[in-house]
JSON list of C-alpha atoms in Angstrom, two decimals:
[
{"chain": "A", "resi": 3, "resn": "MET", "atom": "CA", "xyz": [23.85, -0.64, 11.41]},
{"chain": "A", "resi": 4, "resn": "ALA", "atom": "CA", "xyz": [20.08, -1.47, 12.08]},
{"chain": "A", "resi": 5, "resn": "PRO", "atom": "CA", "xyz": [18.58, -4.08, 9.84]},
{"chain": "A", "resi": 6, "resn": "VAL", "atom": "CA", "xyz": [16.16, -2.74, 7.28]},
{"chain": "A", "resi": 7, "resn": "PHE", "atom": "CA", "xyz": [13.21, -4.83, 6.15]},
{"chain": "A", "resi": 8, "resn": "LEU", "atom": "CA", "xyz": [11.31, -4.01, 3.03]},
{"chain": "A", "resi": 9, "resn": "SER", "atom": "CA", "xyz": [7.70, -4.89, 2.32]},
{"chain": "A", "resi": 10, "resn": "ALA", "atom": "CA", "xyz": [6.19, -5.34, -1.11]},
{"chain": "A", "resi": 11, "resn": "VAL", "atom": "CA", "xyz": [3.13, -3.49, -1.91]},
{"chain": "A", "resi": 12, "resn": "LEU", "atom": "CA", "xyz": [0.84, -4.68, -4.51]},
{"chain": "A", "resi": 13, "resn": "VAL", "atom": "CA", "xyz": [-1.93, -2.53, -5.96]},
{"chain": "A", "resi": 14, "resn": "PHE", "atom": "CA", "xyz": [-4.36, -4.66, -7.97]},
{"chain": "A", "resi": 15, "resn": "THR", "atom": "CA", "xyz": [-6.75, -3.58, -10.59]},
{"chain": "A", "resi": 16, "resn": "ALA", "atom": "CA", "xyz": [-9.31, -5.83, -12.52]},
{"chain": "A", "resi": 17, "resn": "LEU", "atom": "CA", "xyz": [-9.35, -3.79, -15.76]},
{"chain": "A", "resi": 18, "resn": "PHE", "atom": "CA", "xyz": [-6.49, -2.33, -17.86]},
{"chain": "A", "resi": 19, "resn": "ASP", "atom": "CA", "xyz": [-6.91, -0.17, -21.05]},
{"chain": "A", "resi": 20, "resn": "SER", "atom": "CA", "xyz": [-3.96, -0.79, -23.28]},
{"chain": "A", "resi": 21, "resn": "SER", "atom": "CA", "xyz": [-4.97, 1.82, -25.59]},
{"chain": "A", "resi": 22, "resn": "GLN", "atom": "CA", "xyz": [-3.87, 4.61, -23.31]},
{"chain": "A", "resi": 23, "resn": "ALA", "atom": "CA", "xyz": [-0.72, 6.64, -23.84]},
{"chain": "A", "resi": 24, "resn": "ALA", "atom": "CA", "xyz": [2.68, 5.52, -22.59]},
{"chain": "A", "resi": 25, "resn": "LEU", "atom": "CA", "xyz": [2.48, 4.48, -18.92]},
{"chain": "A", "resi": 26, "resn": "ASP", "atom": "CA", "xyz": [4.49, 6.36, -16.31]},
{"chain": "A", "resi": 27, "resn": "ASN", "atom": "CA", "xyz": [4.25, 7.08, -12.44]},
{"chain": "A", "resi": 28, "resn": "LYS", "atom": "CA", "xyz": [2.46, 10.45, -12.68]},
{"chain": "A", "resi": 29, "resn": "GLY", "atom": "CA", "xyz": [-1.38, 10.61, -12.37]},
{"chain": "A", "resi": 30, "resn": "THR", "atom": "CA", "xyz": [-4.45, 12.13, -10.93]},
{"chain": "A", "resi": 31, "resn": "ASP", "atom": "CA", "xyz": [-5.88, 9.09, -9.19]},
{"chain": "A", "resi": 32, "resn": "PHE", "atom": "CA", "xyz": [-4.11, 6.73, -6.79]},
{"chain": "A", "resi": 33, "resn": "ILE", "atom": "CA", "xyz": [-5.35, 4.01, -4.48]},
{"chain": "A", "resi": 34, "resn": "LEU", "atom": "CA", "xyz": [-2.82, 2.52, -2.24]},
{"chain": "A", "resi": 35, "resn": "THR", "atom": "CA", "xyz": [-2.24, 0.92, 1.27]},
{"chain": "A", "resi": 36, "resn": "PHE", "atom": "CA", "xyz": [0.45, 0.23, 3.65]},
{"chain": "A", "resi": 37, "resn": "PRO", "atom": "CA", "xyz": [1.69, -3.27, 4.59]},
{"chain": "A", "resi": 38, "resn": "GLU", "atom": "CA", "xyz": [2.31, -4.12, 8.39]},
{"chain": "A", "resi": 39, "resn": "ASN", "atom": "CA", "xyz": [5.33, -2.79, 10.04]},
{"chain": "A", "resi": 40, "resn": "LEU", "atom": "CA", "xyz": [6.14, -5.33, 12.69]},
{"chain": "A", "resi": 41, "resn": "GLN", "atom": "CA", "xyz": [7.68, -2.76, 15.00]},
{"chain": "A", "resi": 42, "resn": "ARG", "atom": "CA", "xyz": [5.19, -1.28, 17.39]},
{"chain": "A", "resi": 43, "resn": "ARG", "atom": "CA", "xyz": [6.66, 2.18, 18.23]},
{"chain": "A", "resi": 44, "resn": "GLN", "atom": "CA", "xyz": [3.41, 3.73, 16.75]},
{"chain": "A", "resi": 45, "resn": "THR", "atom": "CA", "xyz": [5.32, 5.80, 14.21]},
{"chain": "A", "resi": 46, "resn": "ASN", "atom": "CA", "xyz": [2.78, 6.91, 11.49]},
{"chain": "A", "resi": 47, "resn": "PRO", "atom": "CA", "xyz": [2.99, 6.17, 7.76]},
{"chain": "A", "resi": 48, "resn": "LYS", "atom": "CA", "xyz": [3.65, 9.14, 5.49]},
{"chain": "A", "resi": 49, "resn": "LEU", "atom": "CA", "xyz": [2.81, 10.28, 1.94]},
{"chain": "A", "resi": 50, "resn": "PHE", "atom": "CA", "xyz": [5.23, 12.29, 0.03]},
{"chain": "A", "resi": 51, "resn": "ILE", "atom": "CA", "xyz": [3.78, 14.17, -2.92]},
{"chain": "A", "resi": 52, "resn": "ALA", "atom": "CA", "xyz": [5.45, 16.19, -5.70]},
{"chain": "A", "resi": 53, "resn": "CYS", "atom": "CA", "xyz": [3.90, 18.05, -8.73]},
{"chain": "A", "resi": 54, "resn": "PRO", "atom": "CA", "xyz": [5.66, 18.46, -11.95]},
{"chain": "A", "resi": 55, "resn": "HIS", "atom": "CA", "xyz": [3.43, 21.39, -13.14]},
{"chain": "A", "resi": 56, "resn": "PRO", "atom": "CA", "xyz": [4.33, 24.90, -12.51]},
{"chain": "A", "resi": 57, "resn": "SER", "atom": "CA", "xyz": [0.76, 25.84, -11.40]},
{"chain": "A", "resi": 58, "resn": "GLY", "atom": "CA", "xyz": [0.94, 23.24, -8.50]},
{"chain": "A", "resi": 59, "resn": "ALA", "atom": "CA", "xyz": [-1.78, 20.93, -7.46]},
{"chain": "A", "resi": 60, "resn": "THR", "atom": "CA", "xyz": [-4.74, 20.66, -5.22]},
{"chain": "A", "resi": 61, "resn": "VAL", "atom": "CA", "xyz": [-4.74, 17.05, -3.74]},
{"chain": "A", "resi": 62, "resn": "GLU", "atom": "CA", "xyz": [-7.43, 15.28, -1.98]},
{"chain": "A", "resi": 63, "resn": "ILE", "atom": "CA", "xyz": [-6.58, 12.42, 0.45]},
{"chain": "A", "resi": 64, "resn": "THR", "atom": "CA", "xyz": [-9.34, 10.22, 1.57]},
{"chain": "A", "resi": 65, "resn": "LEU", "atom": "CA", "xyz": [-9.36, 7.30, 3.99]},
{"chain": "A", "resi": 66, "resn": "PRO", "atom": "CA", "xyz": [-12.45, 5.20, 3.03]},
{"chain": "A", "resi": 67, "resn": "SER", "atom": "CA", "xyz": [-12.33, 3.30, 6.44]},
{"chain": "A", "resi": 68, "resn": "THR", "atom": "CA", "xyz": [-13.33, 6.47, 8.33]},
{"chain": "A", "resi": 69, "resn": "ARG", "atom": "CA", "xyz": [-14.31, 8.86, 5.42]},
{"chain": "A", "resi": 70, "resn": "HIS", "atom": "CA", "xyz": [-11.56, 11.17, 6.78]},
{"chain": "A", "resi": 71, "resn": "ASN", "atom": "CA", "xyz": [-10.69, 13.74, 4.01]},
{"chain": "A", "resi": 72, "resn": "GLU", "atom": "CA", "xyz": [-7.77, 16.11, 3.81]},
{"chain": "A", "resi": 73, "resn": "ARG", "atom": "CA", "xyz": [-7.08, 18.63, 1.11]},
{"chain": "A", "resi": 74, "resn": "VAL", "atom": "CA", "xyz": [-3.41, 19.84, 0.56]},
{"chain": "A", "resi": 75, "resn": "ARG", "atom": "CA", "xyz": [-1.72, 22.20, -1.78]},
{"chain": "A", "resi": 76, "resn": "VAL", "atom": "CA", "xyz": [1.35, 20.84, -3.44]},
{"chain": "A", "resi": 77, "resn": "THR", "atom": "CA", "xyz": [3.71, 23.43, -4.74]},
{"chain": "A", "resi": 78, "resn": "TYR", "atom": "CA", "xyz": [5.89, 23.03, -7.92]},
{"chain": "A", "resi": 79, "resn": "GLY", "atom": "CA", "xyz": [9.54, 22.29, -7.09]},
{"chain": "A", "resi": 80, "resn": "GLN", "atom": "CA", "xyz": [8.60, 21.22, -3.47]},
{"chain": "A", "resi": 81, "resn": "VAL", "atom": "CA", "xyz": [7.73, 17.98, -1.78]},
{"chain": "A", "resi": 82, "resn": "THR", "atom": "CA", "xyz": [4.58, 17.85, 0.52]},
{"chain": "A", "resi": 83, "resn": "LYS", "atom": "CA", "xyz": [4.45, 15.53, 3.47]},
{"chain": "A", "resi": 84, "resn": "VAL", "atom": "CA", "xyz": [1.22, 14.04, 4.70]},
{"chain": "A", "resi": 85, "resn": "GLU", "atom": "CA", "xyz": [1.11, 12.01, 7.81]},
{"chain": "A", "resi": 86, "resn": "LEU", "atom": "CA", "xyz": [-1.60, 9.31, 7.94]},
{"chain": "A", "resi": 87, "resn": "GLU", "atom": "CA", "xyz": [-3.02, 7.66, 11.07]},
{"chain": "A", "resi": 88, "resn": "ARG", "atom": "CA", "xyz": [-1.44, 4.33, 11.43]},
{"chain": "A", "resi": 89, "resn": "LEU", "atom": "CA", "xyz": [-4.40, 2.37, 12.75]},
{"chain": "A", "resi": 90, "resn": "GLU", "atom": "CA", "xyz": [-6.61, 3.61, 9.78]},
{"chain": "A", "resi": 91, "resn": "VAL", "atom": "CA", "xyz": [-4.22, 2.51, 7.13]},
{"chain": "A", "resi": 92, "resn": "GLU", "atom": "CA", "xyz": [-1.89, -0.27, 8.28]},
{"chain": "A", "resi": 93, "resn": "LEU", "atom": "CA", "xyz": [-2.53, -3.74, 7.19]},
{"chain": "A", "resi": 94, "resn": "ARG", "atom": "CA", "xyz": [-2.33, -6.42, 10.02]},
{"chain": "A", "resi": 95, "resn": "GLY", "atom": "CA", "xyz": [-2.03, -10.25, 9.87]},
{"chain": "A", "resi": 96, "resn": "SER", "atom": "CA", "xyz": [-2.44, -12.59, 6.93]},
{"chain": "A", "resi": 97, "resn": "LYS", "atom": "CA", "xyz": [-6.11, -12.04, 5.93]},
{"chain": "A", "resi": 98, "resn": "LYS", "atom": "CA", "xyz": [-8.54, -9.76, 4.28]},
{"chain": "A", "resi": 99, "resn": "SER", "atom": "CA", "xyz": [-8.80, -6.75, 6.41]},
{"chain": "A", "resi": 100, "resn": "ASP", "atom": "CA", "xyz": [-12.07, -6.19, 8.44]},
{"chain": "A", "resi": 101, "resn": "SER", "atom": "CA", "xyz": [-12.41, -2.59, 7.24]},
{"chain": "A", "resi": 102, "resn": "CYS", "atom": "CA", "xyz": [-10.92, -0.87, 4.14]},
{"chain": "A", "resi": 103, "resn": "LYS", "atom": "CA", "xyz": [-7.26, 0.10, 5.02]},
{"chain": "A", "resi": 104, "resn": "SER", "atom": "CA", "xyz": [-6.77, 1.97, 1.73]},
{"chain": "A", "resi": 105, "resn": "VAL", "atom": "CA", "xyz": [-5.84, 5.55, 0.85]},
{"chain": "A", "resi": 106, "resn": "HIS", "atom": "CA", "xyz": [-7.62, 7.42, -2.14]},
{"chain": "A", "resi": 107, "resn": "ILE", "atom": "CA", "xyz": [-5.68, 10.27, -3.42]},
{"chain": "A", "resi": 108, "resn": "THR", "atom": "CA", "xyz": [-6.98, 12.55, -6.37]},
{"chain": "A", "resi": 109, "resn": "SER", "atom": "CA", "xyz": [-5.54, 15.61, -7.84]},
{"chain": "A", "resi": 110, "resn": "ASP", "atom": "CA", "xyz": [-6.54, 18.35, -10.32]},
{"chain": "A", "resi": 111, "resn": "VAL", "atom": "CA", "xyz": [-3.27, 17.74, -12.30]},
{"chain": "A", "resi": 112, "resn": "GLU", "atom": "CA", "xyz": [-0.68, 14.97, -12.46]},
{"chain": "A", "resi": 113, "resn": "ILE", "atom": "CA", "xyz": [1.31, 14.24, -9.40]},
{"chain": "A", "resi": 114, "resn": "VAL", "atom": "CA", "xyz": [3.88, 11.70, -8.10]},
{"chain": "A", "resi": 115, "resn": "VAL", "atom": "CA", "xyz": [3.35, 10.00, -4.82]},
{"chain": "A", "resi": 116, "resn": "TYR", "atom": "CA", "xyz": [5.64, 8.01, -2.56]},
{"chain": "A", "resi": 117, "resn": "GLY", "atom": "CA", "xyz": [4.68, 6.01, 0.63]},
{"chain": "A", "resi": 118, "resn": "VAL", "atom": "CA", "xyz": [7.10, 5.80, 3.52]},
{"chain": "A", "resi": 119, "resn": "PHE", "atom": "CA", "xyz": [6.62, 3.68, 6.73]},
{"chain": "A", "resi": 120, "resn": "ALA", "atom": "CA", "xyz": [9.78, 4.09, 8.80]},
{"chain": "A", "resi": 121, "resn": "GLU", "atom": "CA", "xyz": [10.31, 2.63, 12.25]},
{"chain": "A", "resi": 122, "resn": "GLY", "atom": "CA", "xyz": [13.60, 2.43, 14.27]},
{"chain": "A", "resi": 123, "resn": "ALA", "atom": "CA", "xyz": [14.90, -0.60, 12.49]},
{"chain": "A", "resi": 124, "resn": "SER", "atom": "CA", "xyz": [12.32, -1.13, 9.75]},
{"chain": "A", "resi": 125, "resn": "SER", "atom": "CA", "xyz": [12.02, 1.27, 6.99]},
{"chain": "A", "resi": 126, "resn": "ASP", "atom": "CA", "xyz": [9.48, 0.53, 4.10]},
{"chain": "A", "resi": 127, "resn": "ALA", "atom": "CA", "xyz": [9.08, 2.84, 0.97]},
{"chain": "A", "resi": 128, "resn": "TYR", "atom": "CA", "xyz": [7.49, 2.67, -2.40]},
{"chain": "A", "resi": 129, "resn": "LEU", "atom": "CA", "xyz": [6.61, 4.67, -5.50]},
{"chain": "A", "resi": 130, "resn": "ALA", "atom": "CA", "xyz": [2.87, 4.52, -5.85]},
{"chain": "A", "resi": 131, "resn": "LEU", "atom": "CA", "xyz": [1.32, 3.91, -9.48]},
{"chain": "A", "resi": 132, "resn": "PRO", "atom": "CA", "xyz": [-1.70, 5.78, -10.61]},
{"chain": "A", "resi": 133, "resn": "THR", "atom": "CA", "xyz": [-4.77, 3.64, -11.28]},
{"chain": "A", "resi": 134, "resn": "ASP", "atom": "CA", "xyz": [-4.56, 4.25, -14.99]},
{"chain": "A", "resi": 135, "resn": "GLY", "atom": "CA", "xyz": [-1.12, 2.56, -15.07]},
{"chain": "A", "resi": 136, "resn": "LEU", "atom": "CA", "xyz": [-2.14, -0.66, -13.35]},
{"chain": "A", "resi": 137, "resn": "GLY", "atom": "CA", "xyz": [-2.46, -4.11, -14.85]},
{"chain": "A", "resi": 138, "resn": "THR", "atom": "CA", "xyz": [-3.76, -7.59, -13.91]},
{"chain": "A", "resi": 139, "resn": "GLU", "atom": "CA", "xyz": [-0.56, -9.70, -13.26]},
{"chain": "A", "resi": 140, "resn": "TYR", "atom": "CA", "xyz": [2.02, -9.06, -10.59]},
{"chain": "A", "resi": 141, "resn": "PHE", "atom": "CA", "xyz": [5.09, -10.89, -9.25]},
{"chain": "A", "resi": 142, "resn": "VAL", "atom": "CA", "xyz": [6.29, -10.19, -5.63]},
{"chain": "A", "resi": 143, "resn": "SER", "atom": "CA", "xyz": [9.77, -10.84, -4.75]},
{"chain": "A", "resi": 144, "resn": "CYS", "atom": "CA", "xyz": [9.99, -12.09, -1.21]},
{"chain": "A", "resi": 145, "resn": "THR", "atom": "CA", "xyz": [12.45, -13.46, 1.35]},
{"chain": "A", "resi": 146, "resn": "SER", "atom": "CA", "xyz": [12.28, -14.50, 4.93]},
{"chain": "A", "resi": 147, "resn": "VAL", "atom": "CA", "xyz": [14.51, -12.88, 7.58]},
{"chain": "A", "resi": 148, "resn": "VAL", "atom": "CA", "xyz": [15.48, -15.37, 10.34]},
{"chain": "A", "resi": 149, "resn": "ARG", "atom": "CA", "xyz": [16.18, -13.22, 13.45]},
{"chain": "A", "resi": 150, "resn": "ASN", "atom": "CA", "xyz": [14.96, -13.09, 16.90]},
{"chain": "A", "resi": 151, "resn": "PHE", "atom": "CA", "xyz": [13.22, -9.68, 18.01]},
{"chain": "A", "resi": 152, "resn": "ASN", "atom": "CA", "xyz": [12.15, -10.74, 21.37]},
{"chain": "A", "resi": 153, "resn": "SER", "atom": "CA", "xyz": [11.99, -7.15, 22.54]},
{"chain": "A", "resi": 154, "resn": "GLU", "atom": "CA", "xyz": [9.46, -6.44, 19.76]},
{"chain": "A", "resi": 155, "resn": "GLY", "atom": "CA", "xyz": [7.48, -9.48, 20.63]},
{"chain": "A", "resi": 156, "resn": "PHE", "atom": "CA", "xyz": [8.02, -11.59, 17.45]},
{"chain": "A", "resi": 157, "resn": "GLY", "atom": "CA", "xyz": [10.63, -14.06, 16.06]},
{"chain": "A", "resi": 158, "resn": "ASP", "atom": "CA", "xyz": [11.41, -14.74, 12.53]},
{"chain": "A", "resi": 159, "resn": "VAL", "atom": "CA", "xyz": [10.28, -11.96, 10.22]},
{"chain": "A", "resi": 160, "resn": "PRO", "atom": "CA", "xyz": [8.02, -13.02, 7.34]},
{"chain": "A", "resi": 161, "resn": "SER", "atom": "CA", "xyz": [7.74, -11.40, 3.88]},
{"chain": "A", "resi": 162, "resn": "GLU", "atom": "CA", "xyz": [4.50, -9.92, 3.26]},
{"chain": "A", "resi": 163, "resn": "PHE", "atom": "CA", "xyz": [2.60, -8.05, 0.49]},
{"chain": "A", "resi": 164, "resn": "GLY", "atom": "CA", "xyz": [-0.63, -6.10, 0.48]},
{"chain": "A", "resi": 165, "resn": "ILE", "atom": "CA", "xyz": [-3.28, -5.76, -2.22]},
{"chain": "A", "resi": 166, "resn": "VAL", "atom": "CA", "xyz": [-6.00, -3.03, -2.55]},
{"chain": "A", "resi": 167, "resn": "GLY", "atom": "CA", "xyz": [-9.08, -3.33, -4.82]},
{"chain": "A", "resi": 168, "resn": "VAL", "atom": "CA", "xyz": [-9.37, -0.62, -7.45]},
{"chain": "A", "resi": 169, "resn": "HIS", "atom": "CA", "xyz": [-12.67, -1.99, -8.90]},
{"chain": "A", "resi": 170, "resn": "ASP", "atom": "CA", "xyz": [-15.83, -3.55, -7.41]},
{"chain": "A", "resi": 171, "resn": "GLY", "atom": "CA", "xyz": [-16.13, -7.23, -8.09]},
{"chain": "A", "resi": 172, "resn": "THR", "atom": "CA", "xyz": [-12.36, -7.95, -8.45]},
{"chain": "A", "resi": 173, "resn": "THR", "atom": "CA", "xyz": [-11.19, -11.52, -8.08]},
{"chain": "A", "resi": 174, "resn": "VAL", "atom": "CA", "xyz": [-7.51, -11.85, -6.89]},
{"chain": "A", "resi": 175, "resn": "THR", "atom": "CA", "xyz": [-5.85, -15.26, -7.43]},
{"chain": "A", "resi": 176, "resn": "ILE", "atom": "CA", "xyz": [-2.64, -15.78, -5.62]},
{"chain": "A", "resi": 177, "resn": "VAL", "atom": "CA", "xyz": [-0.20, -18.62, -6.36]},
{"chain": "A", "resi": 178, "resn": "PRO", "atom": "CA", "xyz": [2.34, -18.76, -3.59]},
{"chain": "A", "resi": 179, "resn": "SER", "atom": "CA", "xyz": [5.89, -20.04, -4.38]},
{"chain": "A", "resi": 180, "resn": "GLN", "atom": "CA", "xyz": [6.17, -21.40, -0.74]},
{"chain": "A", "resi": 181, "resn": "ALA", "atom": "CA", "xyz": [3.74, -22.46, 1.86]},
{"chain": "A", "resi": 182, "resn": "LEU", "atom": "CA", "xyz": [1.85, -19.86, 3.58]},
{"chain": "A", "resi": 183, "resn": "THR", "atom": "CA", "xyz": [-1.20, -19.29, 5.78]},
{"chain": "A", "resi": 184, "resn": "PHE", "atom": "CA", "xyz": [-4.03, -16.86, 4.82]},
{"chain": "A", "resi": 185, "resn": "ASP", "atom": "CA", "xyz": [-7.22, -16.36, 6.87]},
{"chain": "A", "resi": 186, "resn": "GLY", "atom": "CA", "xyz": [-6.28, -19.27, 9.07]},
{"chain": "A", "resi": 187, "resn": "GLN", "atom": "CA", "xyz": [-5.98, -21.65, 6.01]},
{"chain": "A", "resi": 188, "resn": "ASN", "atom": "CA", "xyz": [-2.77, -23.22, 5.10]},
{"chain": "A", "resi": 189, "resn": "TYR", "atom": "CA", "xyz": [-1.66, -23.29, 1.48]},
{"chain": "A", "resi": 190, "resn": "ALA", "atom": "CA", "xyz": [1.26, -25.34, -0.11]},
{"chain": "A", "resi": 191, "resn": "ALA", "atom": "CA", "xyz": [3.65, -23.98, -2.64]},
{"chain": "A", "resi": 192, "resn": "GLY", "atom": "CA", "xyz": [2.02, -23.77, -5.97]},
{"chain": "A", "resi": 193, "resn": "GLN", "atom": "CA", "xyz": [-1.58, -24.01, -4.41]},
{"chain": "A", "resi": 194, "resn": "ALA", "atom": "CA", "xyz": [-3.57, -21.29, -5.86]},
{"chain": "A", "resi": 195, "resn": "PHE", "atom": "CA", "xyz": [-6.35, -19.49, -3.89]},
{"chain": "A", "resi": 196, "resn": "SER", "atom": "CA", "xyz": [-8.68, -16.55, -4.69]},
{"chain": "A", "resi": 197, "resn": "VAL", "atom": "CA", "xyz": [-10.09, -13.78, -2.68]},
{"chain": "A", "resi": 198, "resn": "GLY", "atom": "CA", "xyz": [-12.81, -11.24, -3.75]},
{"chain": "A", "resi": 199, "resn": "LEU", "atom": "CA", "xyz": [-12.11, -7.48, -3.27]},
{"chain": "A", "resi": 200, "resn": "HIS", "atom": "CA", "xyz": [-14.34, -4.53, -3.99]},
{"chain": "A", "resi": 201, "resn": "ARG", "atom": "CA", "xyz": [-13.07, -1.12, -4.47]},
{"chain": "A", "resi": 202, "resn": "PHE", "atom": "CA", "xyz": [-10.89, 0.04, -1.60]},
{"chain": "A", "resi": 203, "resn": "GLU", "atom": "CA", "xyz": [-10.93, -3.17, 0.17]},
{"chain": "A", "resi": 204, "resn": "THR", "atom": "CA", "xyz": [-7.61, -4.64, 1.38]},
{"chain": "A", "resi": 205, "resn": "LEU", "atom": "CA", "xyz": [-5.77, -7.75, 2.22]},
{"chain": "A", "resi": 206, "resn": "GLN", "atom": "CA", "xyz": [-2.27, -8.80, 3.38]},
{"chain": "A", "resi": 207, "resn": "VAL", "atom": "CA", "xyz": [-0.33, -12.16, 2.85]}
]
């Protein structure tokens, strides 16, 4: 059986209104990203969108990096698949992205969104949370997989997580539980560092 490596995706917001109704995974506004898949077979990441409303949904998918916009109709009782261009949305390296690698999804009624990034021996998937259900503190569970993948051009497989800005002027503070390198700088376990993000900007650790 081929090994499966899961990446953690972290969507960050600077503000959270606790006065809202009960939180769930349905919403009309989503901002997300796709962490790096270390396999390079050029498979594109995909969105899977479902609508719980009998009337269905009209969904707009925008890639802020290129301003590419696509409108899809999501039918009640069916799942709509949307393929994204890998180079426009995949995070690369341990750094803040040079361009916004985010995906902005809006809908006229509440929808449910899943992200899937599947390669031959590396399948990543997550349930996206709407922007009105986000908070300001997250824990990412990580492990390192020690295995040699010379044919793919890399050795030990590191853990990774991605962050996308939901509001302008957001300060993200990261406290690693083990040593890491970010943007060419080494950080020891417990050594906090901060990165500024505007809306749609992305980073990966």
